[in-house]
């Protein structure tokens, strides 16, 4: 009697697989909820939308702008009539204390950031970097690109040109480094000083 590749099929794992029964749970493993308040309200027999509605939360928060979310919410309301006119005594659970942002003229300030890091068009580190390169090479971006001692970040000539152009446009209150003598005539903040000296 021919076995028709029985050994190969067994070794490949195509034979003898048996599905293990779920002995612990009747239908499926319910969600593991750590919070006591949510665990007390959560009903595993209800849908997640119904459970969120019982907690005072909305399941489809983007239903106003997303048509699929609105359709799914309407289907959930039709399926569960209790959800349609749910007047629950549960209020929205306050999970976190969300502080108000420090609003200064519409700009949200991040903690740990200095004024220079928030406001400067060219960061202090970039100013030091391009200042060193300009002090050594002036406006020769090609040689600046090839110099691996000052240009240790290996910026290309176009990247250095853009960084230098932003550096030249800085005002006196924005500059945090010494201006190199080779490019002082190109600085926007030093143009008036050069005319008064000559």
mmCIF file of the C-alpha atoms, coordinates in Angstrom:
data_MODEL
# 
_entry.id   MODEL 
# 
loop_
_atom_site.group_PDB 
_atom_site.id 
_atom_site.type_symbol 
_atom_site.label_atom_id 
_atom_site.label_alt_id 
_atom_site.label_comp_id 
_atom_site.label_asym_id 
_atom_site.label_entity_id 
_atom_site.label_seq_id 
_atom_site.pdbx_PDB_ins_code 
_atom_site.Cartn_x 
_atom_site.Cartn_y 
_atom_site.Cartn_z 
_atom_site.occupancy 
_atom_site.B_iso_or_equiv 
_atom_site.pdbx_formal_charge 
_atom_site.auth_seq_id 
_atom_site.auth_comp_id 
_atom_site.auth_asym_id 
_atom_site.auth_atom_id 
_atom_site.pdbx_PDB_model_num 
ATOM 1   C CA . UNK A 1 1   ? 0.000   0.000   0.000  1.00 0.00 ? 1   UNK A CA 1 
ATOM 2   C CA . UNK A 1 2   ? 1.384   3.433   -1.035 1.00 0.00 ? 2   UNK A CA 1 
ATOM 3   C CA . UNK A 1 3   ? 1.589   6.106   1.666  1.00 0.00 ? 3   UNK A CA 1 
ATOM 4   C CA . UNK A 1 4   ? 1.625   9.072   -0.787 1.00 0.00 ? 4   UNK A CA 1 
ATOM 5   C CA . UNK A 1 5   ? 4.319   11.096  0.986  1.00 0.00 ? 5   UNK A CA 1 
ATOM 6   C CA . UNK A 1 6   ? 2.892   10.553  4.477  1.00 0.00 ? 6   UNK A CA 1 
ATOM 7   C CA . UNK A 1 7   ? 6.286   11.001  6.169  1.00 0.00 ? 7   UNK A CA 1 
ATOM 8   C CA . UNK A 1 8   ? 7.054   14.236  4.317  1.00 0.00 ? 8   UNK A CA 1 
ATOM 9   C CA . UNK A 1 9   ? 3.658   15.664  5.216  1.00 0.00 ? 9   UNK A CA 1 
ATOM 10  C CA . UNK A 1 10  ? 4.136   14.687  8.866  1.00 0.00 ? 10  UNK A CA 1 
ATOM 11  C CA . UNK A 1 11  ? 7.585   16.260  9.002  1.00 0.00 ? 11  UNK A CA 1 
ATOM 12  C CA . UNK A 1 12  ? 6.301   19.415  7.317  1.00 0.00 ? 12  UNK A CA 1 
ATOM 13  C CA . UNK A 1 13  ? 3.626   19.665  9.993  1.00 0.00 ? 13  UNK A CA 1 
ATOM 14  C CA . UNK A 1 14  ? 0.644   19.264  7.673  1.00 0.00 ? 14  UNK A CA 1 
ATOM 15  C CA . UNK A 1 15  ? -0.660  16.176  9.435  1.00 0.00 ? 15  UNK A CA 1 
ATOM 16  C CA . UNK A 1 16  ? -1.662  15.525  12.989 1.00 0.00 ? 16  UNK A CA 1 
ATOM 17  C CA . UNK A 1 17  ? -2.502  19.140  13.924 1.00 0.00 ? 17  UNK A CA 1 
ATOM 18  C CA . UNK A 1 18  ? -5.341  19.290  16.381 1.00 0.00 ? 18  UNK A CA 1 
ATOM 19  C CA . UNK A 1 19  ? -7.024  22.524  17.398 1.00 0.00 ? 19  UNK A CA 1 
ATOM 20  C CA . UNK A 1 20  ? -6.723  23.091  21.120 1.00 0.00 ? 20  UNK A CA 1 
ATOM 21  C CA . UNK A 1 21  ? -10.008 23.829  22.793 1.00 0.00 ? 21  UNK A CA 1 
ATOM 22  C CA . UNK A 1 22  ? -10.504 27.025  24.727 1.00 0.00 ? 22  UNK A CA 1 
ATOM 23  C CA . UNK A 1 23  ? -11.170 25.495  28.138 1.00 0.00 ? 23  UNK A CA 1 
ATOM 24  C CA . UNK A 1 24  ? -10.876 28.661  30.187 1.00 0.00 ? 24  UNK A CA 1 
ATOM 25  C CA . UNK A 1 25  ? -13.424 30.917  28.498 1.00 0.00 ? 25  UNK A CA 1 
ATOM 26  C CA . UNK A 1 26  ? -16.827 30.120  27.029 1.00 0.00 ? 26  UNK A CA 1 
ATOM 27  C CA . UNK A 1 27  ? -16.587 32.292  23.887 1.00 0.00 ? 27  UNK A CA 1 
ATOM 28  C CA . UNK A 1 28  ? -13.360 34.282  23.785 1.00 0.00 ? 28  UNK A CA 1 
ATOM 29  C CA . UNK A 1 29  ? -10.859 35.843  26.116 1.00 0.00 ? 29  UNK A CA 1 
ATOM 30  C CA . UNK A 1 30  ? -12.402 39.034  27.527 1.00 0.00 ? 30  UNK A CA 1 
ATOM 31  C CA . UNK A 1 31  ? -10.322 42.217  27.624 1.00 0.00 ? 31  UNK A CA 1 
ATOM 32  C CA . UNK A 1 32  ? -8.020  42.476  30.619 1.00 0.00 ? 32  UNK A CA 1 
ATOM 33  C CA . UNK A 1 33  ? -8.911  45.780  32.315 1.00 0.00 ? 33  UNK A CA 1 
ATOM 34  C CA . UNK A 1 34  ? -6.662  47.083  35.079 1.00 0.00 ? 34  UNK A CA 1 
ATOM 35  C CA . UNK A 1 35  ? -8.682  50.125  36.147 1.00 0.00 ? 35  UNK A CA 1 
ATOM 36  C CA . UNK A 1 36  ? -11.226 49.294  38.870 1.00 0.00 ? 36  UNK A CA 1 
ATOM 37  C CA . UNK A 1 37  ? -13.825 51.846  37.735 1.00 0.00 ? 37  UNK A CA 1 
ATOM 38  C CA . UNK A 1 38  ? -13.768 50.720  34.110 1.00 0.00 ? 38  UNK A CA 1 
ATOM 39  C CA . UNK A 1 39  ? -13.795 47.044  35.130 1.00 0.00 ? 39  UNK A CA 1 
ATOM 40  C CA . UNK A 1 40  ? -16.916 47.602  37.266 1.00 0.00 ? 40  UNK A CA 1 
ATOM 41  C CA . UNK A 1 41  ? -18.826 49.230  34.376 1.00 0.00 ? 41  UNK A CA 1 
ATOM 42  C CA . UNK A 1 42  ? -17.526 47.069  31.502 1.00 0.00 ? 42  UNK A CA 1 
ATOM 43  C CA . UNK A 1 43  ? -19.924 44.342  30.328 1.00 0.00 ? 43  UNK A CA 1 
ATOM 44  C CA . UNK A 1 44  ? -18.172 41.721  28.141 1.00 0.00 ? 44  UNK A CA 1 
ATOM 45  C CA . UNK A 1 45  ? -21.484 40.753  26.509 1.00 0.00 ? 45  UNK A CA 1 
ATOM 46  C CA . UNK A 1 46  ? -21.969 44.269  25.109 1.00 0.00 ? 46  UNK A CA 1 
ATOM 47  C CA . UNK A 1 47  ? -20.119 45.836  22.222 1.00 0.00 ? 47  UNK A CA 1 
ATOM 48  C CA . UNK A 1 48  ? -17.245 48.220  22.892 1.00 0.00 ? 48  UNK A CA 1 
ATOM 49  C CA . UNK A 1 49  ? -19.408 51.125  21.637 1.00 0.00 ? 49  UNK A CA 1 
ATOM 50  C CA . UNK A 1 50  ? -22.125 50.264  24.168 1.00 0.00 ? 50  UNK A CA 1 
ATOM 51  C CA . UNK A 1 51  ? -19.591 49.947  26.980 1.00 0.00 ? 51  UNK A CA 1 
ATOM 52  C CA . UNK A 1 52  ? -18.033 53.303  26.126 1.00 0.00 ? 52  UNK A CA 1 
ATOM 53  C CA . UNK A 1 53  ? -21.502 54.888  26.040 1.00 0.00 ? 53  UNK A CA 1 
ATOM 54  C CA . UNK A 1 54  ? -22.160 53.454  29.516 1.00 0.00 ? 54  UNK A CA 1 
ATOM 55  C CA . UNK A 1 55  ? -19.020 55.200  30.718 1.00 0.00 ? 55  UNK A CA 1 
ATOM 56  C CA . UNK A 1 56  ? -20.123 58.488  29.172 1.00 0.00 ? 56  UNK A CA 1 
ATOM 57  C CA . UNK A 1 57  ? -17.625 58.318  26.306 1.00 0.00 ? 57  UNK A CA 1 
ATOM 58  C CA . UNK A 1 58  ? -18.213 58.388  22.575 1.00 0.00 ? 58  UNK A CA 1 
ATOM 59  C CA . UNK A 1 59  ? -16.845 55.506  20.563 1.00 0.00 ? 59  UNK A CA 1 
ATOM 60  C CA . UNK A 1 60  ? -16.634 57.230  17.171 1.00 0.00 ? 60  UNK A CA 1 
ATOM 61  C CA . UNK A 1 61  ? -15.113 60.582  17.954 1.00 0.00 ? 61  UNK A CA 1 
ATOM 62  C CA . UNK A 1 62  ? -14.528 61.401  14.286 1.00 0.00 ? 62  UNK A CA 1 
ATOM 63  C CA . UNK A 1 63  ? -18.097 60.642  13.245 1.00 0.00 ? 63  UNK A CA 1 
ATOM 64  C CA . UNK A 1 64  ? -18.712 64.328  12.476 1.00 0.00 ? 64  UNK A CA 1 
ATOM 65  C CA . UNK A 1 65  ? -15.986 64.381  9.815  1.00 0.00 ? 65  UNK A CA 1 
ATOM 66  C CA . UNK A 1 66  ? -15.749 60.706  8.855  1.00 0.00 ? 66  UNK A CA 1 
ATOM 67  C CA . UNK A 1 67  ? -18.758 59.143  7.144  1.00 0.00 ? 67  UNK A CA 1 
ATOM 68  C CA . UNK A 1 68  ? -17.668 55.587  8.039  1.00 0.00 ? 68  UNK A CA 1 
ATOM 69  C CA . UNK A 1 69  ? -17.584 56.459  11.734 1.00 0.00 ? 69  UNK A CA 1 
ATOM 70  C CA . UNK A 1 70  ? -21.095 57.938  11.552 1.00 0.00 ? 70  UNK A CA 1 
ATOM 71  C CA . UNK A 1 71  ? -22.408 54.832  9.757  1.00 0.00 ? 71  UNK A CA 1 
ATOM 72  C CA . UNK A 1 72  ? -20.816 52.525  12.336 1.00 0.00 ? 72  UNK A CA 1 
ATOM 73  C CA . UNK A 1 73  ? -22.266 54.584  15.196 1.00 0.00 ? 73  UNK A CA 1 
ATOM 74  C CA . UNK A 1 74  ? -25.739 54.532  13.625 1.00 0.00 ? 74  UNK A CA 1 
ATOM 75  C CA . UNK A 1 75  ? -25.501 50.749  13.135 1.00 0.00 ? 75  UNK A CA 1 
ATOM 76  C CA . UNK A 1 76  ? -24.521 50.310  16.788 1.00 0.00 ? 76  UNK A CA 1 
ATOM 77  C CA . UNK A 1 77  ? -27.513 52.445  17.863 1.00 0.00 ? 77  UNK A CA 1 
ATOM 78  C CA . UNK A 1 78  ? -29.882 50.396  15.702 1.00 0.00 ? 78  UNK A CA 1 
ATOM 79  C CA . UNK A 1 79  ? -28.528 47.094  16.981 1.00 0.00 ? 79  UNK A CA 1 
ATOM 80  C CA . UNK A 1 80  ? -28.791 48.048  20.665 1.00 0.00 ? 80  UNK A CA 1 
ATOM 81  C CA . UNK A 1 81  ? -31.980 50.005  21.518 1.00 0.00 ? 81  UNK A CA 1 
ATOM 82  C CA . UNK A 1 82  ? -30.683 50.651  25.040 1.00 0.00 ? 82  UNK A CA 1 
ATOM 83  C CA . UNK A 1 83  ? -27.795 52.549  23.497 1.00 0.00 ? 83  UNK A CA 1 
ATOM 84  C CA . UNK A 1 84  ? -30.147 54.780  21.521 1.00 0.00 ? 84  UNK A CA 1 
ATOM 85  C CA . UNK A 1 85  ? -31.790 56.403  24.518 1.00 0.00 ? 85  UNK A CA 1 
ATOM 86  C CA . UNK A 1 86  ? -29.126 55.667  27.096 1.00 0.00 ? 86  UNK A CA 1 
ATOM 87  C CA . UNK A 1 87  ? -29.473 57.890  30.112 1.00 0.00 ? 87  UNK A CA 1 
ATOM 88  C CA . UNK A 1 88  ? -26.747 56.502  32.266 1.00 0.00 ? 88  UNK A CA 1 
ATOM 89  C CA . UNK A 1 89  ? -25.914 57.677  35.714 1.00 0.00 ? 89  UNK A CA 1 
ATOM 90  C CA . UNK A 1 90  ? -22.241 57.152  34.915 1.00 0.00 ? 90  UNK A CA 1 
ATOM 91  C CA . UNK A 1 91  ? -20.388 60.334  34.123 1.00 0.00 ? 91  UNK A CA 1 
ATOM 92  C CA . UNK A 1 92  ? -17.265 60.634  32.057 1.00 0.00 ? 92  UNK A CA 1 
ATOM 93  C CA . UNK A 1 93  ? -14.402 59.039  33.942 1.00 0.00 ? 93  UNK A CA 1 
ATOM 94  C CA . UNK A 1 94  ? -11.620 61.514  34.578 1.00 0.00 ? 94  UNK A CA 1 
ATOM 95  C CA . UNK A 1 95  ? -8.575  59.497  33.630 1.00 0.00 ? 95  UNK A CA 1 
ATOM 96  C CA . UNK A 1 96  ? -5.947  62.235  33.630 1.00 0.00 ? 96  UNK A CA 1 
ATOM 97  C CA . UNK A 1 97  ? -5.586  65.811  34.803 1.00 0.00 ? 97  UNK A CA 1 
ATOM 98  C CA . UNK A 1 98  ? -4.807  67.654  31.600 1.00 0.00 ? 98  UNK A CA 1 
ATOM 99  C CA . UNK A 1 99  ? -3.125  70.980  32.368 1.00 0.00 ? 99  UNK A CA 1 
ATOM 100 C CA . UNK A 1 100 ? -3.866  74.047  30.316 1.00 0.00 ? 100 UNK A CA 1 
ATOM 101 C CA . UNK A 1 101 ? -1.076  74.946  27.931 1.00 0.00 ? 101 UNK A CA 1 
ATOM 102 C CA . UNK A 1 102 ? 1.082   77.958  28.657 1.00 0.00 ? 102 UNK A CA 1 
ATOM 103 C CA . UNK A 1 103 ? -0.219  80.213  25.955 1.00 0.00 ? 103 UNK A CA 1 
ATOM 104 C CA . UNK A 1 104 ? 1.892   83.242  25.072 1.00 0.00 ? 104 UNK A CA 1 
ATOM 105 C CA . UNK A 1 105 ? 0.401   85.164  22.147 1.00 0.00 ? 105 UNK A CA 1 
ATOM 106 C CA . UNK A 1 106 ? -0.931  81.970  20.599 1.00 0.00 ? 106 UNK A CA 1 
ATOM 107 C CA . UNK A 1 107 ? 2.413   80.128  20.816 1.00 0.00 ? 107 UNK A CA 1 
ATOM 108 C CA . UNK A 1 108 ? 2.458   77.058  23.024 1.00 0.00 ? 108 UNK A CA 1 
ATOM 109 C CA . UNK A 1 109 ? 5.680   76.914  24.977 1.00 0.00 ? 109 UNK A CA 1 
ATOM 110 C CA . UNK A 1 110 ? 7.212   73.567  25.729 1.00 0.00 ? 110 UNK A CA 1 
ATOM 111 C CA . UNK A 1 111 ? 8.741   72.977  29.160 1.00 0.00 ? 111 UNK A CA 1 
ATOM 112 C CA . UNK A 1 112 ? 12.514  72.688  29.208 1.00 0.00 ? 112 UNK A CA 1 
ATOM 113 C CA . UNK A 1 113 ? 12.947  74.712  26.012 1.00 0.00 ? 113 UNK A CA 1 
ATOM 114 C CA . UNK A 1 114 ? 14.854  77.968  26.224 1.00 0.00 ? 114 UNK A CA 1 
ATOM 115 C CA . UNK A 1 115 ? 13.945  81.136  24.383 1.00 0.00 ? 115 UNK A CA 1 
ATOM 116 C CA . UNK A 1 116 ? 16.738  80.520  21.863 1.00 0.00 ? 116 UNK A CA 1 
ATOM 117 C CA . UNK A 1 117 ? 15.522  77.000  21.070 1.00 0.00 ? 117 UNK A CA 1 
ATOM 118 C CA . UNK A 1 118 ? 11.954  78.211  20.520 1.00 0.00 ? 118 UNK A CA 1 
ATOM 119 C CA . UNK A 1 119 ? 12.454  81.441  18.649 1.00 0.00 ? 119 UNK A CA 1 
ATOM 120 C CA . UNK A 1 120 ? 15.711  81.482  16.696 1.00 0.00 ? 120 UNK A CA 1 
ATOM 121 C CA . UNK A 1 121 ? 15.540  80.823  12.924 1.00 0.00 ? 121 UNK A CA 1 
ATOM 122 C CA . UNK A 1 122 ? 19.040  79.277  13.166 1.00 0.00 ? 122 UNK A CA 1 
ATOM 123 C CA . UNK A 1 123 ? 19.755  77.313  16.337 1.00 0.00 ? 123 UNK A CA 1 
ATOM 124 C CA . UNK A 1 124 ? 22.710  78.206  18.545 1.00 0.00 ? 124 UNK A CA 1 
ATOM 125 C CA . UNK A 1 125 ? 24.526  74.989  17.571 1.00 0.00 ? 125 UNK A CA 1 
ATOM 126 C CA . UNK A 1 126 ? 24.029  75.714  13.856 1.00 0.00 ? 126 UNK A CA 1 
ATOM 127 C CA . UNK A 1 127 ? 25.227  79.289  14.375 1.00 0.00 ? 127 UNK A CA 1 
ATOM 128 C CA . UNK A 1 128 ? 28.447  78.020  15.990 1.00 0.00 ? 128 UNK A CA 1 
ATOM 129 C CA . UNK A 1 129 ? 28.902  75.455  13.205 1.00 0.00 ? 129 UNK A CA 1 
ATOM 130 C CA . UNK A 1 130 ? 28.368  77.802  10.255 1.00 0.00 ? 130 UNK A CA 1 
ATOM 131 C CA . UNK A 1 131 ? 30.320  80.560  12.038 1.00 0.00 ? 131 UNK A CA 1 
ATOM 132 C CA . UNK A 1 132 ? 33.409  78.317  12.217 1.00 0.00 ? 132 UNK A CA 1 
ATOM 133 C CA . UNK A 1 133 ? 33.060  77.334  8.555  1.00 0.00 ? 133 UNK A CA 1 
ATOM 134 C CA . UNK A 1 134 ? 32.568  80.941  7.404  1.00 0.00 ? 134 UNK A CA 1 
ATOM 135 C CA . UNK A 1 135 ? 35.501  82.158  9.516  1.00 0.00 ? 135 UNK A CA 1 
ATOM 136 C CA . UNK A 1 136 ? 37.846  79.721  7.797  1.00 0.00 ? 136 UNK A CA 1 
ATOM 137 C CA . UNK A 1 137 ? 36.552  79.702  4.193  1.00 0.00 ? 137 UNK A CA 1 
ATOM 138 C CA . UNK A 1 138 ? 34.450  82.841  3.748  1.00 0.00 ? 138 UNK A CA 1 
ATOM 139 C CA . UNK A 1 139 ? 31.971  82.404  0.903  1.00 0.00 ? 139 UNK A CA 1 
ATOM 140 C CA . UNK A 1 140 ? 33.792  79.501  -0.749 1.00 0.00 ? 140 UNK A CA 1 
ATOM 141 C CA . UNK A 1 141 ? 31.197  76.779  -0.075 1.00 0.00 ? 141 UNK A CA 1 
ATOM 142 C CA . UNK A 1 142 ? 32.976  74.228  -2.252 1.00 0.00 ? 142 UNK A CA 1 
ATOM 143 C CA . UNK A 1 143 ? 36.137  74.262  -0.137 1.00 0.00 ? 143 UNK A CA 1 
ATOM 144 C CA . UNK A 1 144 ? 33.966  74.477  2.985  1.00 0.00 ? 144 UNK A CA 1 
ATOM 145 C CA . UNK A 1 145 ? 32.266  71.246  1.915  1.00 0.00 ? 145 UNK A CA 1 
ATOM 146 C CA . UNK A 1 146 ? 35.608  69.477  1.348  1.00 0.00 ? 146 UNK A CA 1 
ATOM 147 C CA . UNK A 1 147 ? 37.089  70.519  4.696  1.00 0.00 ? 147 UNK A CA 1 
ATOM 148 C CA . UNK A 1 148 ? 36.202  67.596  6.973  1.00 0.00 ? 148 UNK A CA 1 
ATOM 149 C CA . UNK A 1 149 ? 37.721  69.183  10.069 1.00 0.00 ? 149 UNK A CA 1 
ATOM 150 C CA . UNK A 1 150 ? 35.392  72.178  10.256 1.00 0.00 ? 150 UNK A CA 1 
ATOM 151 C CA . UNK A 1 151 ? 32.563  70.543  8.291  1.00 0.00 ? 151 UNK A CA 1 
ATOM 152 C CA . UNK A 1 152 ? 32.546  67.390  10.410 1.00 0.00 ? 152 UNK A CA 1 
ATOM 153 C CA . UNK A 1 153 ? 28.818  66.857  9.768  1.00 0.00 ? 153 UNK A CA 1 
ATOM 154 C CA . UNK A 1 154 ? 29.678  66.493  6.048  1.00 0.00 ? 154 UNK A CA 1 
ATOM 155 C CA . UNK A 1 155 ? 27.057  68.954  4.807  1.00 0.00 ? 155 UNK A CA 1 
ATOM 156 C CA . UNK A 1 156 ? 26.947  69.488  1.042  1.00 0.00 ? 156 UNK A CA 1 
ATOM 157 C CA . UNK A 1 157 ? 27.728  72.873  -0.485 1.00 0.00 ? 157 UNK A CA 1 
ATOM 158 C CA . UNK A 1 158 ? 24.027  73.579  -1.091 1.00 0.00 ? 158 UNK A CA 1 
ATOM 159 C CA . UNK A 1 159 ? 23.180  72.746  2.545  1.00 0.00 ? 159 UNK A CA 1 
ATOM 160 C CA . UNK A 1 160 ? 25.982  75.018  3.759  1.00 0.00 ? 160 UNK A CA 1 
ATOM 161 C CA . UNK A 1 161 ? 24.843  77.760  1.371  1.00 0.00 ? 161 UNK A CA 1 
ATOM 162 C CA . UNK A 1 162 ? 21.272  77.583  2.758  1.00 0.00 ? 162 UNK A CA 1 
ATOM 163 C CA . UNK A 1 163 ? 22.493  77.574  6.355  1.00 0.00 ? 163 UNK A CA 1 
ATOM 164 C CA . UNK A 1 164 ? 24.751  80.555  5.645  1.00 0.00 ? 164 UNK A CA 1 
ATOM 165 C CA . UNK A 1 165 ? 21.904  82.438  3.911  1.00 0.00 ? 165 UNK A CA 1 
ATOM 166 C CA . UNK A 1 166 ? 19.729  82.015  7.012  1.00 0.00 ? 166 UNK A CA 1 
ATOM 167 C CA . UNK A 1 167 ? 22.670  83.044  9.203  1.00 0.00 ? 167 UNK A CA 1 
ATOM 168 C CA . UNK A 1 168 ? 23.212  86.226  7.152  1.00 0.00 ? 168 UNK A CA 1 
ATOM 169 C CA . UNK A 1 169 ? 19.590  87.282  7.691  1.00 0.00 ? 169 UNK A CA 1 
ATOM 170 C CA . UNK A 1 170 ? 19.735  87.064  11.500 1.00 0.00 ? 170 UNK A CA 1 
ATOM 171 C CA . UNK A 1 171 ? 19.115  90.223  13.504 1.00 0.00 ? 171 UNK A CA 1 
ATOM 172 C CA . UNK A 1 172 ? 21.328  91.533  16.318 1.00 0.00 ? 172 UNK A CA 1 
ATOM 173 C CA . UNK A 1 173 ? 19.021  90.085  18.986 1.00 0.00 ? 173 UNK A CA 1 
ATOM 174 C CA . UNK A 1 174 ? 19.138  86.635  17.339 1.00 0.00 ? 174 UNK A CA 1 
ATOM 175 C CA . UNK A 1 175 ? 22.903  86.200  16.958 1.00 0.00 ? 175 UNK A CA 1 
ATOM 176 C CA . UNK A 1 176 ? 24.537  84.169  19.735 1.00 0.00 ? 176 UNK A CA 1 
ATOM 177 C CA . UNK A 1 177 ? 28.055  83.798  18.264 1.00 0.00 ? 177 UNK A CA 1 
ATOM 178 C CA . UNK A 1 178 ? 30.827  86.126  17.116 1.00 0.00 ? 178 UNK A CA 1 
ATOM 179 C CA . UNK A 1 179 ? 30.385  87.249  13.515 1.00 0.00 ? 179 UNK A CA 1 
ATOM 180 C CA . UNK A 1 180 ? 33.350  86.168  11.342 1.00 0.00 ? 180 UNK A CA 1 
ATOM 181 C CA . UNK A 1 181 ? 35.254  89.109  9.816  1.00 0.00 ? 181 UNK A CA 1 
ATOM 182 C CA . UNK A 1 182 ? 35.284  87.511  6.343  1.00 0.00 ? 182 UNK A CA 1 
ATOM 183 C CA . UNK A 1 183 ? 31.496  87.691  6.048  1.00 0.00 ? 183 UNK A CA 1 
ATOM 184 C CA . UNK A 1 184 ? 30.679  90.705  8.254  1.00 0.00 ? 184 UNK A CA 1 
ATOM 185 C CA . UNK A 1 185 ? 29.786  92.754  5.128  1.00 0.00 ? 185 UNK A CA 1 
ATOM 186 C CA . UNK A 1 186 ? 27.103  90.143  4.211  1.00 0.00 ? 186 UNK A CA 1 
ATOM 187 C CA . UNK A 1 187 ? 25.312  90.201  7.582  1.00 0.00 ? 187 UNK A CA 1 
ATOM 188 C CA . UNK A 1 188 ? 21.963  92.016  7.527  1.00 0.00 ? 188 UNK A CA 1 
ATOM 189 C CA . UNK A 1 189 ? 22.483  93.318  11.075 1.00 0.00 ? 189 UNK A CA 1 
ATOM 190 C CA . UNK A 1 190 ? 25.948  94.780  10.282 1.00 0.00 ? 190 UNK A CA 1 
ATOM 191 C CA . UNK A 1 191 ? 25.103  96.636  7.058  1.00 0.00 ? 191 UNK A CA 1 
ATOM 192 C CA . UNK A 1 192 ? 24.459  99.952  8.862  1.00 0.00 ? 192 UNK A CA 1 
ATOM 193 C CA . UNK A 1 193 ? 27.647  99.618  10.944 1.00 0.00 ? 193 UNK A CA 1 
ATOM 194 C CA . UNK A 1 194 ? 29.883  99.286  7.869  1.00 0.00 ? 194 UNK A CA 1 
ATOM 195 C CA . UNK A 1 195 ? 28.476  102.473 6.281  1.00 0.00 ? 195 UNK A CA 1 
ATOM 196 C CA . UNK A 1 196 ? 29.036  104.537 9.429  1.00 0.00 ? 196 UNK A CA 1 
ATOM 197 C CA . UNK A 1 197 ? 32.684  103.398 9.792  1.00 0.00 ? 197 UNK A CA 1 
ATOM 198 C CA . UNK A 1 198 ? 33.729  104.391 6.250  1.00 0.00 ? 198 UNK A CA 1 
# 
